[in-house]
PDB file of C-alpha atoms in Angstrom:
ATOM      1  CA  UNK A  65      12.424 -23.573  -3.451  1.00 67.00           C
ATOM      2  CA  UNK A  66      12.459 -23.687  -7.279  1.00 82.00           C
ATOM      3  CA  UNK A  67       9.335 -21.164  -8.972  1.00 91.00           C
ATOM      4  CA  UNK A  68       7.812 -20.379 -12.022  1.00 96.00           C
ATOM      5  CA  UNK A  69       6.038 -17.030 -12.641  1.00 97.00           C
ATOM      6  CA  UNK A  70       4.818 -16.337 -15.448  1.00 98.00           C
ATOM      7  CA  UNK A  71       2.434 -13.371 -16.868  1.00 97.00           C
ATOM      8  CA  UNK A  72       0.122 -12.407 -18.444  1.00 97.00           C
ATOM      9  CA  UNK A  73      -2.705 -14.549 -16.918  1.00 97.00           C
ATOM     10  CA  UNK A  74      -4.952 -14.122 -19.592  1.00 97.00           C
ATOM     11  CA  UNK A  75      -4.671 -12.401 -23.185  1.00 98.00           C
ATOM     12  CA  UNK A  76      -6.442 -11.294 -25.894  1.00 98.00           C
ATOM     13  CA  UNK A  77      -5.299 -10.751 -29.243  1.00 97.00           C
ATOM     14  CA  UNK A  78      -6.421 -10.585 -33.061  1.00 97.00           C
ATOM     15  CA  UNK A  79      -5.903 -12.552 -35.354  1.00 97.00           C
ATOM     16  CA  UNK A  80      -3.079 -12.188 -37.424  1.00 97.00           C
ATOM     17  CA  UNK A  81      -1.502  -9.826 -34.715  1.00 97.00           C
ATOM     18  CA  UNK A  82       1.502 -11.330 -32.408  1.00 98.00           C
ATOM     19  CA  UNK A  83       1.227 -12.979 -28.880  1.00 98.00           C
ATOM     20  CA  UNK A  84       3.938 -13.189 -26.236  1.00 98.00           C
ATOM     21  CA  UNK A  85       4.172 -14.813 -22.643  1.00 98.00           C
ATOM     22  CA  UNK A  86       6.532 -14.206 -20.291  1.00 98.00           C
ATOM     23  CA  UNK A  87       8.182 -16.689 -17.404  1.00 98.00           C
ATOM     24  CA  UNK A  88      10.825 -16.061 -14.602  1.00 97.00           C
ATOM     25  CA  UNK A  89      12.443 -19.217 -12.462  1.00 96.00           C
ATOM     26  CA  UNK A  90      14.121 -18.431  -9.617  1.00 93.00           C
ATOM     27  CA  UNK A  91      17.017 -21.541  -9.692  1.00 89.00           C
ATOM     28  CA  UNK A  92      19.737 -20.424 -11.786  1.00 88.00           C
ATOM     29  CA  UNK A  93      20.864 -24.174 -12.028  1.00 86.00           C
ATOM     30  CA  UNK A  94      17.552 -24.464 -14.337  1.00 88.00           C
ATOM     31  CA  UNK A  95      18.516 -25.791 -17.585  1.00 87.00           C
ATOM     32  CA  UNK A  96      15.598 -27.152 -19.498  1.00 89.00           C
ATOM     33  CA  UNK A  97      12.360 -25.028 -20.807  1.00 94.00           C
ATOM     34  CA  UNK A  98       9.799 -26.191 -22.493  1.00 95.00           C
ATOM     35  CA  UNK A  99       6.659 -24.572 -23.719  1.00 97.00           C
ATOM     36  CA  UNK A 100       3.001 -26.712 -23.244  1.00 98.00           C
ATOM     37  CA  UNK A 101      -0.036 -25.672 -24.619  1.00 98.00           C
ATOM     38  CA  UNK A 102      -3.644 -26.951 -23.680  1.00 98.00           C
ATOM     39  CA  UNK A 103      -6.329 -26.845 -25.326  1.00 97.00           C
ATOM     40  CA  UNK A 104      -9.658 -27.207 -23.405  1.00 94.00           C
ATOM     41  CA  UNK A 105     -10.161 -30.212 -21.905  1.00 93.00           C
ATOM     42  CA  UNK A 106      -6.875 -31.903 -22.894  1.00 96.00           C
ATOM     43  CA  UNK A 107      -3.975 -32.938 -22.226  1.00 97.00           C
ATOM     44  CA  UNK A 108      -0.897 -30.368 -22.452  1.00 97.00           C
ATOM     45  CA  UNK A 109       1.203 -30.983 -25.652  1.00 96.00           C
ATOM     46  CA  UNK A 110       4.787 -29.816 -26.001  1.00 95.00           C
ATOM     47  CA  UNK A 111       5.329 -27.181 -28.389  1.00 97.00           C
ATOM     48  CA  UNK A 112       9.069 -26.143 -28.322  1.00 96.00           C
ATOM     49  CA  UNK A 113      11.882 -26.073 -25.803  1.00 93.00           C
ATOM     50  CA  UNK A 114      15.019 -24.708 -25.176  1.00 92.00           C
ATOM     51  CA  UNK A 115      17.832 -25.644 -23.784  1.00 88.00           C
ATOM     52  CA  UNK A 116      20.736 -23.314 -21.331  1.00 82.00           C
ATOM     53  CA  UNK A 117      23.352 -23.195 -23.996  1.00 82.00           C
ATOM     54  CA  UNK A 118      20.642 -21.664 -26.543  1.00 82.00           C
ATOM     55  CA  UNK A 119      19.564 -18.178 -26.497  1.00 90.00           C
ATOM     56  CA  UNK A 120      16.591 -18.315 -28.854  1.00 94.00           C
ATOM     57  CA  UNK A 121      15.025 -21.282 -30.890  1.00 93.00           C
ATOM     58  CA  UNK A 122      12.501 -20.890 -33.538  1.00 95.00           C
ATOM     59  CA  UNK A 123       9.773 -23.145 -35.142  1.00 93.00           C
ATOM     60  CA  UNK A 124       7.312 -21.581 -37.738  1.00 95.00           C
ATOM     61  CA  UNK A 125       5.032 -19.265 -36.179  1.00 97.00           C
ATOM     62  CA  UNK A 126       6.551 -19.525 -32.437  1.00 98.00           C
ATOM     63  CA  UNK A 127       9.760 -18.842 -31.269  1.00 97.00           C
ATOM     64  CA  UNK A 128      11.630 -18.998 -27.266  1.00 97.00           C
ATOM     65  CA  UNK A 129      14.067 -16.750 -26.118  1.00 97.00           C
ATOM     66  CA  UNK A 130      16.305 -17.683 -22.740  1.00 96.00           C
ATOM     67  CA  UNK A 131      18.153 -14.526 -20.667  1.00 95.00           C
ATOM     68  CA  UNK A 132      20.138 -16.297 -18.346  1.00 93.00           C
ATOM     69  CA  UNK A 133      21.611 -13.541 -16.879  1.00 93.00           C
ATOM     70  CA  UNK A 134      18.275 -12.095 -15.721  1.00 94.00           C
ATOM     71  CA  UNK A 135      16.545 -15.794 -15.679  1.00 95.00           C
ATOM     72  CA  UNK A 136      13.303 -15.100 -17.629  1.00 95.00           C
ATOM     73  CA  UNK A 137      12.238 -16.573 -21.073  1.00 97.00           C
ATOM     74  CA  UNK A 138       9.517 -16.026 -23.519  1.00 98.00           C
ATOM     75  CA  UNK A 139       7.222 -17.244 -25.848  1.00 98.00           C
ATOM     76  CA  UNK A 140       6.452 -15.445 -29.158  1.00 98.00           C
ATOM     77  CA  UNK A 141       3.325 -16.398 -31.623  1.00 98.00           C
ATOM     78  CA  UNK A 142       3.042 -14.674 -34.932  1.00 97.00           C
ATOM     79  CA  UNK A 143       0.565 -14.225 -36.847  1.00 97.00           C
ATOM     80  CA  UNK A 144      -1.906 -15.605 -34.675  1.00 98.00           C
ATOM     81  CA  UNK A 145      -4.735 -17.995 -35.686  1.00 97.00           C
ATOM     82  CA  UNK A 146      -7.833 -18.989 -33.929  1.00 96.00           C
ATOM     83  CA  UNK A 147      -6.480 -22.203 -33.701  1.00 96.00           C
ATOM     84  CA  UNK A 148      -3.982 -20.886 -31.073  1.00 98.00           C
ATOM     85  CA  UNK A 149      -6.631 -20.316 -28.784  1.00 98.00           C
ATOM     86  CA  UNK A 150      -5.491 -22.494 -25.604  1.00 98.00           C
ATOM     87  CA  UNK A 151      -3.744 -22.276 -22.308  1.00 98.00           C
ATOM     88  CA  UNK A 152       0.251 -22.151 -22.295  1.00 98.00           C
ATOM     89  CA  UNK A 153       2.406 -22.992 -19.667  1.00 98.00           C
ATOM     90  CA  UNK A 154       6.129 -22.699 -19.516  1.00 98.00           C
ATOM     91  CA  UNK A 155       8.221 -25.280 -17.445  1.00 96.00           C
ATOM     92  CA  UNK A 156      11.840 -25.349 -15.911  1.00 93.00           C
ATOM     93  CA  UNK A 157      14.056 -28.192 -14.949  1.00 87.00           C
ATOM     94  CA  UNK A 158      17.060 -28.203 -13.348  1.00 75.00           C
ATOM     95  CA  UNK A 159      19.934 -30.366 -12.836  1.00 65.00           C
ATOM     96  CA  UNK A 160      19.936 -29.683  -8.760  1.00 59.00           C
ATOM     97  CA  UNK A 161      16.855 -31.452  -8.955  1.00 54.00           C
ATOM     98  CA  UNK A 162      18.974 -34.559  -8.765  1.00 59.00           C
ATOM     99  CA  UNK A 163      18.600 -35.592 -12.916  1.00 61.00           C
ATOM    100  CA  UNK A 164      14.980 -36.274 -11.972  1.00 71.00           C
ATOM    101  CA  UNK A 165      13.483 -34.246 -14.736  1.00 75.00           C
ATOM    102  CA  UNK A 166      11.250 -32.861 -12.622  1.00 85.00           C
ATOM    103  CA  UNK A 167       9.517 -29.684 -14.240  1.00 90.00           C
ATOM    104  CA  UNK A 168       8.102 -26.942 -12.161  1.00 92.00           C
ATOM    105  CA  UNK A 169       5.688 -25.398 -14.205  1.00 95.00           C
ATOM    106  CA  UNK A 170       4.136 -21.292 -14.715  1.00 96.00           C
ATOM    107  CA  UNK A 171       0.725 -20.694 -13.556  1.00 96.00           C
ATOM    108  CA  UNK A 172      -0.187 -20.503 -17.454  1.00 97.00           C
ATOM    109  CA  UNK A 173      -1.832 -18.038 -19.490  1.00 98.00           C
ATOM    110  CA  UNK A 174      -4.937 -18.127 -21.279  1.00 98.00           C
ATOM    111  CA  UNK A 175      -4.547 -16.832 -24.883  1.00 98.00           C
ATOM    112  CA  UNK A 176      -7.750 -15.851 -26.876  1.00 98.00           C
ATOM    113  CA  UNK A 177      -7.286 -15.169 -30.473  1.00 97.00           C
ATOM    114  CA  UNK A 178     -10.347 -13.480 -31.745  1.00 96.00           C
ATOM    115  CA  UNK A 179     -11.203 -13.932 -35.869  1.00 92.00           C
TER     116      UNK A 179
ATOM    117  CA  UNK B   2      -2.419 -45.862 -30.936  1.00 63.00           C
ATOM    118  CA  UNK B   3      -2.651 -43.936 -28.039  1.00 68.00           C
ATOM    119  CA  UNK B   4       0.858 -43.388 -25.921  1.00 91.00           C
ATOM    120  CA  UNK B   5      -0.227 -42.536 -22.698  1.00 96.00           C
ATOM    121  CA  UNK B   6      -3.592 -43.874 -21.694  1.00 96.00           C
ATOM    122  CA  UNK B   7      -5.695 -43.481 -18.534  1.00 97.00           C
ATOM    123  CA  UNK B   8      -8.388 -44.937 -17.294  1.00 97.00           C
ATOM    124  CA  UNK B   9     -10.881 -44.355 -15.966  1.00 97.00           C
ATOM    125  CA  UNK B  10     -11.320 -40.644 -17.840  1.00 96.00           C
ATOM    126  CA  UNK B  11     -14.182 -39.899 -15.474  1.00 97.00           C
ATOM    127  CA  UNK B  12     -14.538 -40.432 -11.190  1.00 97.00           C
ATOM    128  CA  UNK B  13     -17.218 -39.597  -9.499  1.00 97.00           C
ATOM    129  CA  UNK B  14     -17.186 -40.867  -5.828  1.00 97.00           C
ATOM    130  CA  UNK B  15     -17.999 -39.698  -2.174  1.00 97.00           C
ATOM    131  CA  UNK B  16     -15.917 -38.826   0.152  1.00 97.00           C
ATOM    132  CA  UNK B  17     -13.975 -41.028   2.268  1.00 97.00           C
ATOM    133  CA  UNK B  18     -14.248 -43.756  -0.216  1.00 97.00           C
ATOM    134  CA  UNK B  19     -11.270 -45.309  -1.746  1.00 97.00           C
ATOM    135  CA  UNK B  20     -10.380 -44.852  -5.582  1.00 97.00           C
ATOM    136  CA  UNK B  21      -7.427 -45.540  -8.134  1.00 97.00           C
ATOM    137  CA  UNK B  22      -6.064 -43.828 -11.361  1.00 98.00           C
ATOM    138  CA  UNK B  23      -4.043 -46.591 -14.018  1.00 97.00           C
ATOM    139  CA  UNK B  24      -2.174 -45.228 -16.654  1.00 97.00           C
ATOM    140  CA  UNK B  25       0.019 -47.264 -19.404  1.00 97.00           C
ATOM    141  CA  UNK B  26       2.666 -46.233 -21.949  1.00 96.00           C
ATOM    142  CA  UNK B  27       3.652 -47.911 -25.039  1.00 95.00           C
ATOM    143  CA  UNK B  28       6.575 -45.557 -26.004  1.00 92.00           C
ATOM    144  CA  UNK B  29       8.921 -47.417 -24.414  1.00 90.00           C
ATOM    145  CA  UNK B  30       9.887 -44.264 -21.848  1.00 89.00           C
ATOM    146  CA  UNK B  31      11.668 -45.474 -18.737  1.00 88.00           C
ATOM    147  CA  UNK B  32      10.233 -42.445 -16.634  1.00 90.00           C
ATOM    148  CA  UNK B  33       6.395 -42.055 -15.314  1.00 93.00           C
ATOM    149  CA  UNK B  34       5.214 -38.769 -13.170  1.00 94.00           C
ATOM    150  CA  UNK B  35       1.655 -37.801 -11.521  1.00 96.00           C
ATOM    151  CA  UNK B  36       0.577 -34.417 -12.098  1.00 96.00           C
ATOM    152  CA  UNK B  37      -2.452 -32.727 -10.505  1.00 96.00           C
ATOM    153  CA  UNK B  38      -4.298 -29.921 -12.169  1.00 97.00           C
ATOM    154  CA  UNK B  39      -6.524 -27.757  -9.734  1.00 93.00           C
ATOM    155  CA  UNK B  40      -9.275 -25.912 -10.829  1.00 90.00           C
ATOM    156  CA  UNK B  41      -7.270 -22.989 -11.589  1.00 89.00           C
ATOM    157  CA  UNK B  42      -5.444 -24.925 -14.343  1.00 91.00           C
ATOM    158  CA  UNK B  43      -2.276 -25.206 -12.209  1.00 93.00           C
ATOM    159  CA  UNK B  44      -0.238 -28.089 -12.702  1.00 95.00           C
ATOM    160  CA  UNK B  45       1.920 -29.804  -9.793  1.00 93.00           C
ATOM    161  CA  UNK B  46       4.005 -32.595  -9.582  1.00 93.00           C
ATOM    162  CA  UNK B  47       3.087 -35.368  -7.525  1.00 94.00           C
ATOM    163  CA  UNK B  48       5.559 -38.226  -8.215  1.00 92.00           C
ATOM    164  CA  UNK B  49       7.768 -39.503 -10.604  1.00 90.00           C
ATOM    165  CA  UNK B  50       8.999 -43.214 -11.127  1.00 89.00           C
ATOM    166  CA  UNK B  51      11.809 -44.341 -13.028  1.00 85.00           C
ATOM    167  CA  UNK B  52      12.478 -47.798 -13.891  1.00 82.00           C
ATOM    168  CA  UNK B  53      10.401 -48.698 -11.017  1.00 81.00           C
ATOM    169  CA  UNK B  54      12.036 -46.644  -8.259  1.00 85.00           C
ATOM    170  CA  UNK B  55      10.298 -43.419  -6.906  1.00 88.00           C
ATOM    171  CA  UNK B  56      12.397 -40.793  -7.991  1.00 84.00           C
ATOM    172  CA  UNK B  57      10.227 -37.719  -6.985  1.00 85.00           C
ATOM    173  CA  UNK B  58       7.577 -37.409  -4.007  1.00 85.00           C
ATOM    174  CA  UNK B  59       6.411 -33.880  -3.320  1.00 86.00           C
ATOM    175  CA  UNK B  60       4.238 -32.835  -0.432  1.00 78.00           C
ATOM    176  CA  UNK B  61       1.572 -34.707  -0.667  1.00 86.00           C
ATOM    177  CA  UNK B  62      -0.833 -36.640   1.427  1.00 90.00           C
ATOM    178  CA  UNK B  63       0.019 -39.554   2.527  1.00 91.00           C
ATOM    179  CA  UNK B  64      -3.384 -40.771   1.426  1.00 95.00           C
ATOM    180  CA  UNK B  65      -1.926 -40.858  -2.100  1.00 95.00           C
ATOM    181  CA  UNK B  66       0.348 -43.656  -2.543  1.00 94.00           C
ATOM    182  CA  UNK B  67       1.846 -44.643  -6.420  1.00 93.00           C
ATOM    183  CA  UNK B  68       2.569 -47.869  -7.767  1.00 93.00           C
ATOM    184  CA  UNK B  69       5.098 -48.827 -10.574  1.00 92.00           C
ATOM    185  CA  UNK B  70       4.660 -52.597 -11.433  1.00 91.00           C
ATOM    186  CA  UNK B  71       6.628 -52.303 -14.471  1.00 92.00           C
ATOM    187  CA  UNK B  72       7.933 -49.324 -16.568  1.00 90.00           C
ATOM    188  CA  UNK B  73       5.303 -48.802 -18.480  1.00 94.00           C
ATOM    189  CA  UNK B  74       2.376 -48.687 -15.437  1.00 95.00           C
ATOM    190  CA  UNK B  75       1.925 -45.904 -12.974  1.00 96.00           C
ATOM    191  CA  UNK B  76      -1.379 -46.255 -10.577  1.00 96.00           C
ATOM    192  CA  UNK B  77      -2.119 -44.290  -8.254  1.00 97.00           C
ATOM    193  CA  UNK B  78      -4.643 -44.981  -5.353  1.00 97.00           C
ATOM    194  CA  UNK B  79      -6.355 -42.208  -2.837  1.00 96.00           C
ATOM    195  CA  UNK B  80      -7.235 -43.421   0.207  1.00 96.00           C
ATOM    196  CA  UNK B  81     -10.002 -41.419   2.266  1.00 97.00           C
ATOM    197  CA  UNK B  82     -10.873 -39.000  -0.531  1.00 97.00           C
ATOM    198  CA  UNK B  83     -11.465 -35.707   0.130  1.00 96.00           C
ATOM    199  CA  UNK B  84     -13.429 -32.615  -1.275  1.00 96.00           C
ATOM    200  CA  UNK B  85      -9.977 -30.658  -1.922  1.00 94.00           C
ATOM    201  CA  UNK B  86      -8.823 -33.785  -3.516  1.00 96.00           C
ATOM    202  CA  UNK B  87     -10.971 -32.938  -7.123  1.00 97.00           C
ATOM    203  CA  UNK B  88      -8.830 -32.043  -9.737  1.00 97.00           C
ATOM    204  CA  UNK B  89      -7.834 -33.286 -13.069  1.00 98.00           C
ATOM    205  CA  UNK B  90      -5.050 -35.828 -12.736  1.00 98.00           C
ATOM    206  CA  UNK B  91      -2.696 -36.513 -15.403  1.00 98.00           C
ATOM    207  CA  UNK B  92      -0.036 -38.860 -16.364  1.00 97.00           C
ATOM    208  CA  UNK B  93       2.842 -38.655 -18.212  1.00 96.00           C
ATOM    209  CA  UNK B  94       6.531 -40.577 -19.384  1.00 94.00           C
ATOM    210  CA  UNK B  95       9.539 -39.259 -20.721  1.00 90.00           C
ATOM    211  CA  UNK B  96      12.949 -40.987 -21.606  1.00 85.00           C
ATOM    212  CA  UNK B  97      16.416 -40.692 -19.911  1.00 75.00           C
ATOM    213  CA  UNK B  98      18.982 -40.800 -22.036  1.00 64.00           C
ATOM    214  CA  UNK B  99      21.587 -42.039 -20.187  1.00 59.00           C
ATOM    215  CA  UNK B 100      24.401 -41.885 -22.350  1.00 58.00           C
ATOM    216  CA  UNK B 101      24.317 -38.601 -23.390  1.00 57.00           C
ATOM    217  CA  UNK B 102      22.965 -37.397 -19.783  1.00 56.00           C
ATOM    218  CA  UNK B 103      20.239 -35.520 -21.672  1.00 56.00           C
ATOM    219  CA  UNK B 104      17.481 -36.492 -18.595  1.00 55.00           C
ATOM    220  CA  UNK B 105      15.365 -33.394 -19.460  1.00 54.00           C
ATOM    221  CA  UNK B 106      13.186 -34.505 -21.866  1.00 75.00           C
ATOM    222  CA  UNK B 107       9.852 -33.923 -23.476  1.00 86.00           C
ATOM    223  CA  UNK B 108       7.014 -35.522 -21.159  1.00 91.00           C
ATOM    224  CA  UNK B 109       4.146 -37.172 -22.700  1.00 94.00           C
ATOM    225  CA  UNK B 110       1.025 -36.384 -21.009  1.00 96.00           C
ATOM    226  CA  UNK B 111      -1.994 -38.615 -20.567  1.00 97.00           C
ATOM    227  CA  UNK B 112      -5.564 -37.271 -21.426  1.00 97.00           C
ATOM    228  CA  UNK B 113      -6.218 -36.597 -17.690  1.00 97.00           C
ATOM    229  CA  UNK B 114      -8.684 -38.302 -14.893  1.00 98.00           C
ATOM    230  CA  UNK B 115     -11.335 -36.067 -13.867  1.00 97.00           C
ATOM    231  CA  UNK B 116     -11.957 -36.696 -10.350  1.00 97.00           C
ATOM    232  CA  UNK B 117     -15.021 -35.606  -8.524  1.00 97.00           C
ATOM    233  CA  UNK B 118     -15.310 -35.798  -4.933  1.00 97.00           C
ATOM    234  CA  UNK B 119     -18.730 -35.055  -3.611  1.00 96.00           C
TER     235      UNK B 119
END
């Protein structure tokens, strides 16, 4: 079946220094990744996604890169603010899933940003 | 305005007892989904309803049954709770668009149920 794996569990960075988290998926008909991040104790919130015919999109401080070939994508955070503190989980969809949008999502990673 | 809503935030319950989860949506999304966040922070599918019709039903216990009265309402009810059935629960919509085929789309989440089972 479709997975999600996706490391580190946990990191620790300071501030002002640059954060990335890795996924895998295992079903190359996977076309849709977004990036959620939740803060503690609420809900996830979308941050940025990518799409299958895009090989890296950027927004401010974060940016997603997509290799299809080896079916992994990233997340990268510069310059790093407290405010970043949260966990992140990356998703994938796929059109096999019968256009249900069902997302299967990463075990998540726990990003500290220390002042 | 809040666009997903739950209620009730907080459940507290024995188990065996009987309980339900309501959440709304007033962004006009055509597409609900149940997620369920263990105490490891995973998150899982549970269901997914769109335009009324269930779309998406993982494994899950047959004690769990969704309801979809309309587009924008997604219940779900847990018959014969058990211990391994605490968790956060959460909510969420997104919108097909159908003419462009783009159904993966940016899901809304609800600020979760906390459900305790004791």
């Amino acid at each position: 079946g479709e997975n999600v794996e996706q490391h580190p569990s946990t990191l620790s960075v300071q501030e002002g220094d640059s954060a990335v988290i890795k996924c895998t998926y295992s079903d190359s008909a996977s076309n849709y990744f977004p990036w959620y991040k939740q803060e503690l104790g609420k809900r996830p919130q979308l941050i940025i996604d990518i799409r299958s015919n895009v090989g890296e999109k950027k927004d401010q401080r974060i940016a997603v890169t997509l290799n299809k070939t080896a079916k992994h994508f990233s997340l990268h955070i510069t310059e790093t603010q407290p405010e970043d503190s949260a966990v992140y989980f990356c998703a994938a969809s796929s059109r096999a899933a019968g256009n249900t949008g069902k997302l299967i999502f990463g075990q998540g990673t726990t990003l500290q940003v220390k002042p | 305005d809040t666009a997903v809503s739950q209620t009730p935030k907080y459940l507290v319950t024995q188990m065996g007892n009987d309980k339900s989860i309501k959440c709304e949506q007033n962004l006009g999304h055509d597409t609900m989904y149940w997620y369920k966040q263990d105490s490891k922070k995973f998150l899982k599918i549970m269901f997914s309803y769109n335009n009324k019709e269930l779309i998406i039903n993982e494994t899950v216990p047959n004690r769990f049954s969704p309801k979809s009265p309309d587009k924008a309402h997604l219940n779900l009810h847990i018959n014969s709770l058990e211990l391994g059935d605490s968790a956060v629960y959460f909510c969420a919509s997104s919108l097909w668009d159908d003419i462009k085929g783009r159904y993966n789309r940016e899901q809304f989440f609800g600020p979760g149920t906390r459900l305790t089972v004791l």
